[in-house]
CSV table of C-alpha atoms in Angstrom, one decimal:
chain,number,residue,atom,x,y,z
A,1,UNK,CA,-18.0,-22.7,48.7
A,2,UNK,CA,-16.3,-20.7,45.9
A,3,UNK,CA,-19.0,-18.6,46.4
A,4,UNK,CA,-19.2,-18.5,50.4
A,5,UNK,CA,-15.2,-16.8,49.3
A,6,UNK,CA,-17.4,-14.1,47.7
A,7,UNK,CA,-20.6,-13.5,50.6
A,8,UNK,CA,-18.3,-10.6,52.1
A,9,UNK,CA,-18.2,-8.2,50.5
A,10,UNK,CA,-22.5,-8.6,49.6
A,11,UNK,CA,-24.2,-5.4,51.6
A,12,UNK,CA,-25.4,-6.9,54.6
A,13,UNK,CA,-28.7,-5.7,55.0
A,14,UNK,CA,-31.4,-6.3,57.7
A,15,UNK,CA,-34.6,-6.7,56.5
A,16,UNK,CA,-34.8,-5.5,53.2
A,17,UNK,CA,-33.2,-2.0,54.6
A,18,UNK,CA,-29.2,-2.1,53.3
A,19,UNK,CA,-27.5,-1.2,56.0
A,20,UNK,CA,-24.4,0.5,54.1
A,21,UNK,CA,-25.7,3.5,54.7
A,22,UNK,CA,-24.2,2.9,58.1
A,23,UNK,CA,-21.3,1.4,57.3
A,24,UNK,CA,-20.3,4.4,55.4
A,25,UNK,CA,-21.8,6.8,57.7
A,26,UNK,CA,-20.2,4.8,61.2
A,27,UNK,CA,-16.0,5.8,60.7
A,28,UNK,CA,-17.7,9.8,61.4
A,29,UNK,CA,-18.1,9.1,64.8
A,30,UNK,CA,-14.9,7.4,65.6
A,31,UNK,CA,-13.0,10.7,65.3
A,32,UNK,CA,-12.8,13.1,67.6
A,33,UNK,CA,-13.9,16.5,68.3
A,34,UNK,CA,-11.2,19.2,69.1
A,35,UNK,CA,-11.8,21.0,72.2
A,36,UNK,CA,-11.9,25.0,72.7
A,37,UNK,CA,-8.9,23.9,74.8
A,38,UNK,CA,-5.1,25.1,74.4
A,39,UNK,CA,-4.1,21.8,75.6
A,40,UNK,CA,-4.8,18.7,73.3
A,41,UNK,CA,-5.5,15.1,74.4
A,42,UNK,CA,-2.5,13.2,73.4
A,43,UNK,CA,-5.0,11.5,70.1
A,44,UNK,CA,-6.4,15.3,68.9
A,45,UNK,CA,-2.6,16.3,68.9
A,46,UNK,CA,-1.1,13.0,66.8
A,47,UNK,CA,-4.6,13.5,64.3
A,48,UNK,CA,-4.0,17.2,63.8
A,49,UNK,CA,-0.3,16.3,63.1
A,50,UNK,CA,-0.8,12.9,61.3
A,51,UNK,CA,-3.7,15.5,58.7
A,52,UNK,CA,-1.1,18.8,58.5
A,53,UNK,CA,2.3,16.7,57.4
A,54,UNK,CA,-0.6,14.5,55.1
A,55,UNK,CA,-1.6,18.1,54.0
A,56,UNK,CA,1.7,20.1,53.6
A,57,UNK,CA,3.1,17.5,51.5
A,58,UNK,CA,0.8,16.9,49.0
A,59,UNK,CA,-0.7,20.4,48.0
A,60,UNK,CA,4.3,21.3,47.6
A,61,UNK,CA,3.6,21.1,44.5
A,62,UNK,CA,0.4,22.8,43.3
A,63,UNK,CA,-0.2,26.4,43.6
A,64,UNK,CA,-2.5,28.6,45.2
A,65,UNK,CA,-5.9,27.1,43.3
A,66,UNK,CA,-5.0,23.8,44.0
A,67,UNK,CA,-5.1,25.0,48.1
A,68,UNK,CA,-8.5,24.3,48.3
A,69,UNK,CA,-9.3,21.2,47.9
A,70,UNK,CA,-6.6,20.8,50.8
A,71,UNK,CA,-9.7,20.3,53.3
A,72,UNK,CA,-11.0,18.0,50.5
A,73,UNK,CA,-8.3,15.6,50.1
A,74,UNK,CA,-8.0,15.8,54.1
A,75,UNK,CA,-11.2,14.0,54.9
A,76,UNK,CA,-11.3,11.5,51.9
A,77,UNK,CA,-8.2,10.2,53.1
A,78,UNK,CA,-9.2,9.8,56.7
A,79,UNK,CA,-12.3,8.6,55.4
A,80,UNK,CA,-10.3,6.5,52.9
A,81,UNK,CA,-8.2,4.7,55.8
A,82,UNK,CA,-10.8,4.2,58.6
A,83,UNK,CA,-12.9,1.6,56.4
A,84,UNK,CA,-10.9,0.3,55.3
A,85,UNK,CA,-9.0,0.1,58.4
A,86,UNK,CA,-12.2,-0.9,59.6
A,87,UNK,CA,-12.8,-3.0,56.9
A,88,UNK,CA,-9.8,-5.6,58.2
A,89,UNK,CA,-11.6,-6.5,61.6
A,90,UNK,CA,-13.7,-10.0,62.0
A,91,UNK,CA,-17.0,-9.3,61.5
A,92,UNK,CA,-17.3,-5.9,59.2
A,93,UNK,CA,-18.7,-4.8,55.3
A,94,UNK,CA,-15.8,-3.0,54.2
A,95,UNK,CA,-18.0,-0.9,51.6
A,96,UNK,CA,-14.8,0.3,49.8
A,97,UNK,CA,-14.3,-3.5,48.2
A,98,UNK,CA,-18.2,-2.2,46.4
A,99,UNK,CA,-16.4,-0.8,42.9
A,100,UNK,CA,-19.9,1.6,42.7
A,101,UNK,CA,-18.8,2.9,45.9
A,102,UNK,CA,-15.4,3.5,45.3
A,103,UNK,CA,-16.8,5.0,40.9
A,104,UNK,CA,-18.9,7.4,43.0
A,105,UNK,CA,-16.0,8.9,44.6
A,106,UNK,CA,-13.6,8.3,41.2
A,107,UNK,CA,-15.9,10.3,38.7
A,108,UNK,CA,-17.2,13.2,40.0
A,109,UNK,CA,-14.1,14.2,42.1
A,110,UNK,CA,-12.3,13.6,38.5
A,111,UNK,CA,-15.1,15.8,36.3
A,112,UNK,CA,-14.1,18.7,38.7
A,113,UNK,CA,-10.3,18.6,38.2
A,114,UNK,CA,-10.9,18.3,34.5
A,115,UNK,CA,-14.0,21.3,34.7
A,116,UNK,CA,-11.4,23.6,36.5
A,117,UNK,CA,-9.2,22.7,33.7
A,118,UNK,CA,-11.0,23.3,31.5
A,119,UNK,CA,-12.0,26.8,32.9
A,120,UNK,CA,-9.7,28.0,33.8
A,121,UNK,CA,-6.5,27.3,31.0
A,122,UNK,CA,-8.4,25.5,28.0
A,123,UNK,CA,-5.8,26.1,25.9
A,124,UNK,CA,-3.6,24.6,28.4
A,125,UNK,CA,-5.8,21.2,29.4
A,126,UNK,CA,-6.5,20.7,26.1
A,127,UNK,CA,-2.6,20.7,24.8
A,128,UNK,CA,-2.4,17.4,27.2
A,129,UNK,CA,-3.7,15.6,24.3
A,130,UNK,CA,-1.1,16.4,22.3
A,131,UNK,CA,2.3,15.9,23.6
A,132,UNK,CA,5.0,18.9,21.8
A,133,UNK,CA,6.3,17.6,18.9
A,134,UNK,CA,4.1,14.8,17.2
A,135,UNK,CA,4.6,14.7,13.6
A,136,UNK,CA,2.3,15.8,12.1
A,137,UNK,CA,-0.4,12.2,10.7
A,138,UNK,CA,0.4,10.8,14.1
A,139,UNK,CA,-2.0,13.8,15.1
A,140,UNK,CA,-5.9,11.9,15.0
A,141,UNK,CA,-4.4,8.9,16.5
A,142,UNK,CA,-2.0,10.1,19.5
A,143,UNK,CA,-5.7,13.2,20.8
A,144,UNK,CA,-7.7,9.6,20.3
A,145,UNK,CA,-5.3,7.7,22.4
A,146,UNK,CA,-4.7,10.4,25.0
A,147,UNK,CA,-8.6,11.6,24.8
A,148,UNK,CA,-9.3,7.8,25.1
A,149,UNK,CA,-6.6,7.7,28.4
A,150,UNK,CA,-8.1,11.0,29.9
A,151,UNK,CA,-11.8,9.0,29.5
A,152,UNK,CA,-10.3,5.6,31.6
A,153,UNK,CA,-8.2,7.3,34.6
A,154,UNK,CA,-11.1,7.6,37.2
A,155,UNK,CA,-11.9,3.8,36.4
A,156,UNK,CA,-8.6,2.7,37.2
A,157,UNK,CA,-8.8,5.2,40.1
A,158,UNK,CA,-11.6,2.6,41.0
A,159,UNK,CA,-11.1,0.1,40.2
A,160,UNK,CA,-7.3,-0.6,41.6
A,161,UNK,CA,-8.9,0.4,44.9
A,162,UNK,CA,-12.0,-2.3,44.3
A,163,UNK,CA,-8.6,-5.0,43.1
A,164,UNK,CA,-6.9,-4.3,46.7
A,165,UNK,CA,-8.8,-4.0,48.8
A,166,UNK,CA,-10.9,-7.4,48.0
A,167,UNK,CA,-7.8,-9.6,46.9
A,168,UNK,CA,-6.9,-8.8,49.9
A,169,UNK,CA,-9.6,-10.0,52.1
A,170,UNK,CA,-10.1,-13.4,49.8
A,171,UNK,CA,-6.4,-13.8,50.7
A,172,UNK,CA,-6.9,-13.7,54.4
A,173,UNK,CA,-10.8,-15.4,54.4
A,174,UNK,CA,-8.5,-18.4,52.0
A,175,UNK,CA,-5.7,-18.8,54.9
A,176,UNK,CA,-8.2,-18.9,57.6
A,177,UNK,CA,-9.4,-21.4,56.1
A,178,UNK,CA,-6.7,-23.7,55.4
A,179,UNK,CA,-5.3,-22.8,59.1
A,180,UNK,CA,-8.6,-24.6,60.7
A,181,UNK,CA,-9.0,-27.3,57.5
A,182,UNK,CA,-5.1,-28.2,58.8
A,183,UNK,CA,-5.5,-28.2,62.9
A,184,UNK,CA,-6.7,-31.3,62.9
A,185,UNK,CA,-4.5,-32.8,60.8
A,186,UNK,CA,-1.0,-31.7,61.0
A,187,UNK,CA,-1.1,-29.2,63.7
A,188,UNK,CA,2.3,-28.4,62.5
A,189,UNK,CA,1.8,-27.2,59.0
A,190,UNK,CA,-1.2,-25.9,60.7
A,191,UNK,CA,0.7,-22.9,63.1
A,192,UNK,CA,3.1,-22.2,60.2
A,193,UNK,CA,0.0,-21.1,58.7
A,194,UNK,CA,-0.8,-19.3,60.6
A,195,UNK,CA,2.5,-17.0,60.9
A,196,UNK,CA,2.2,-16.4,57.4
A,197,UNK,CA,-1.9,-15.0,57.6
A,198,UNK,CA,-0.5,-13.3,60.8
A,199,UNK,CA,2.4,-10.9,57.9
A,200,UNK,CA,-0.4,-11.1,55.5
A,201,UNK,CA,-3.5,-9.3,57.7
A,202,UNK,CA,0.2,-6.9,58.8
A,203,UNK,CA,0.8,-6.4,55.0
A,204,UNK,CA,-2.7,-5.1,54.1
A,205,UNK,CA,-3.5,-3.3,56.7
A,206,UNK,CA,-0.4,-1.4,55.4
A,207,UNK,CA,-2.4,-1.2,52.2
A,208,UNK,CA,-5.3,-0.7,53.0
A,209,UNK,CA,-3.3,3.0,54.6
A,210,UNK,CA,-0.9,2.8,51.1
A,211,UNK,CA,-4.4,2.6,49.4
A,212,UNK,CA,-6.4,5.4,50.4
A,213,UNK,CA,-3.0,7.0,50.4
A,214,UNK,CA,-2.7,6.8,46.4
A,215,UNK,CA,-6.4,7.7,45.0
A,216,UNK,CA,-6.2,11.4,46.9
A,217,UNK,CA,-2.8,11.3,45.5
A,218,UNK,CA,-3.1,11.0,42.2
A,219,UNK,CA,-6.3,12.9,42.2
A,220,UNK,CA,-4.6,15.7,44.2
A,221,UNK,CA,-2.0,14.9,40.5
A,222,UNK,CA,-4.8,14.9,38.3
A,223,UNK,CA,-5.5,18.7,39.7
A,224,UNK,CA,-1.9,20.4,39.6
A,225,UNK,CA,-2.5,19.5,36.0
A,226,UNK,CA,-5.9,21.5,36.4
A,227,UNK,CA,-4.3,24.6,38.3
């Protein structure tokens, strides 16, 4: 029984062919393409307003050099939100519960911010490893600690997204299983548990959106340190 709870996180396959590529590519087919008309429908208008507001809020603390990342950050944000939301539907697979996928997003983008900082302003980038006013005996220790914390950043990005989504899916499945078990024996308790399940589902919808935003926000903060 305990192993079946984790079966939902196994990558699906058909005739030995992994279907995770389809699960990743499917969200892009759901986005409406803007037409050439002056007046758009409500869905495209809402989508454009959301992307503009998010991009303005995200790039506000960055200088002009960081604005080149606007398209990448907006695309990644919409992509992660769509995948996380689709994963809450029954009988679906959530690719972002796979640590390998999240690390595949986190490591190259984090490394890109570090390389930009080392190329454009190496003195400032290396200066983050040693806070100003540090006593001389603590300099070697602090450099080691700051270097370790720098390399832990992509791991924290990937693990945070994976852990939050995995925990939410497990809670939903556990409570749903409890509802089905309690329904024949204690209908009143089962109804109350189903109400808790509904509230938890609403919470997971919020978590799916917030975690996607936090992922992109932290990447923008790493970029802010290096531009």
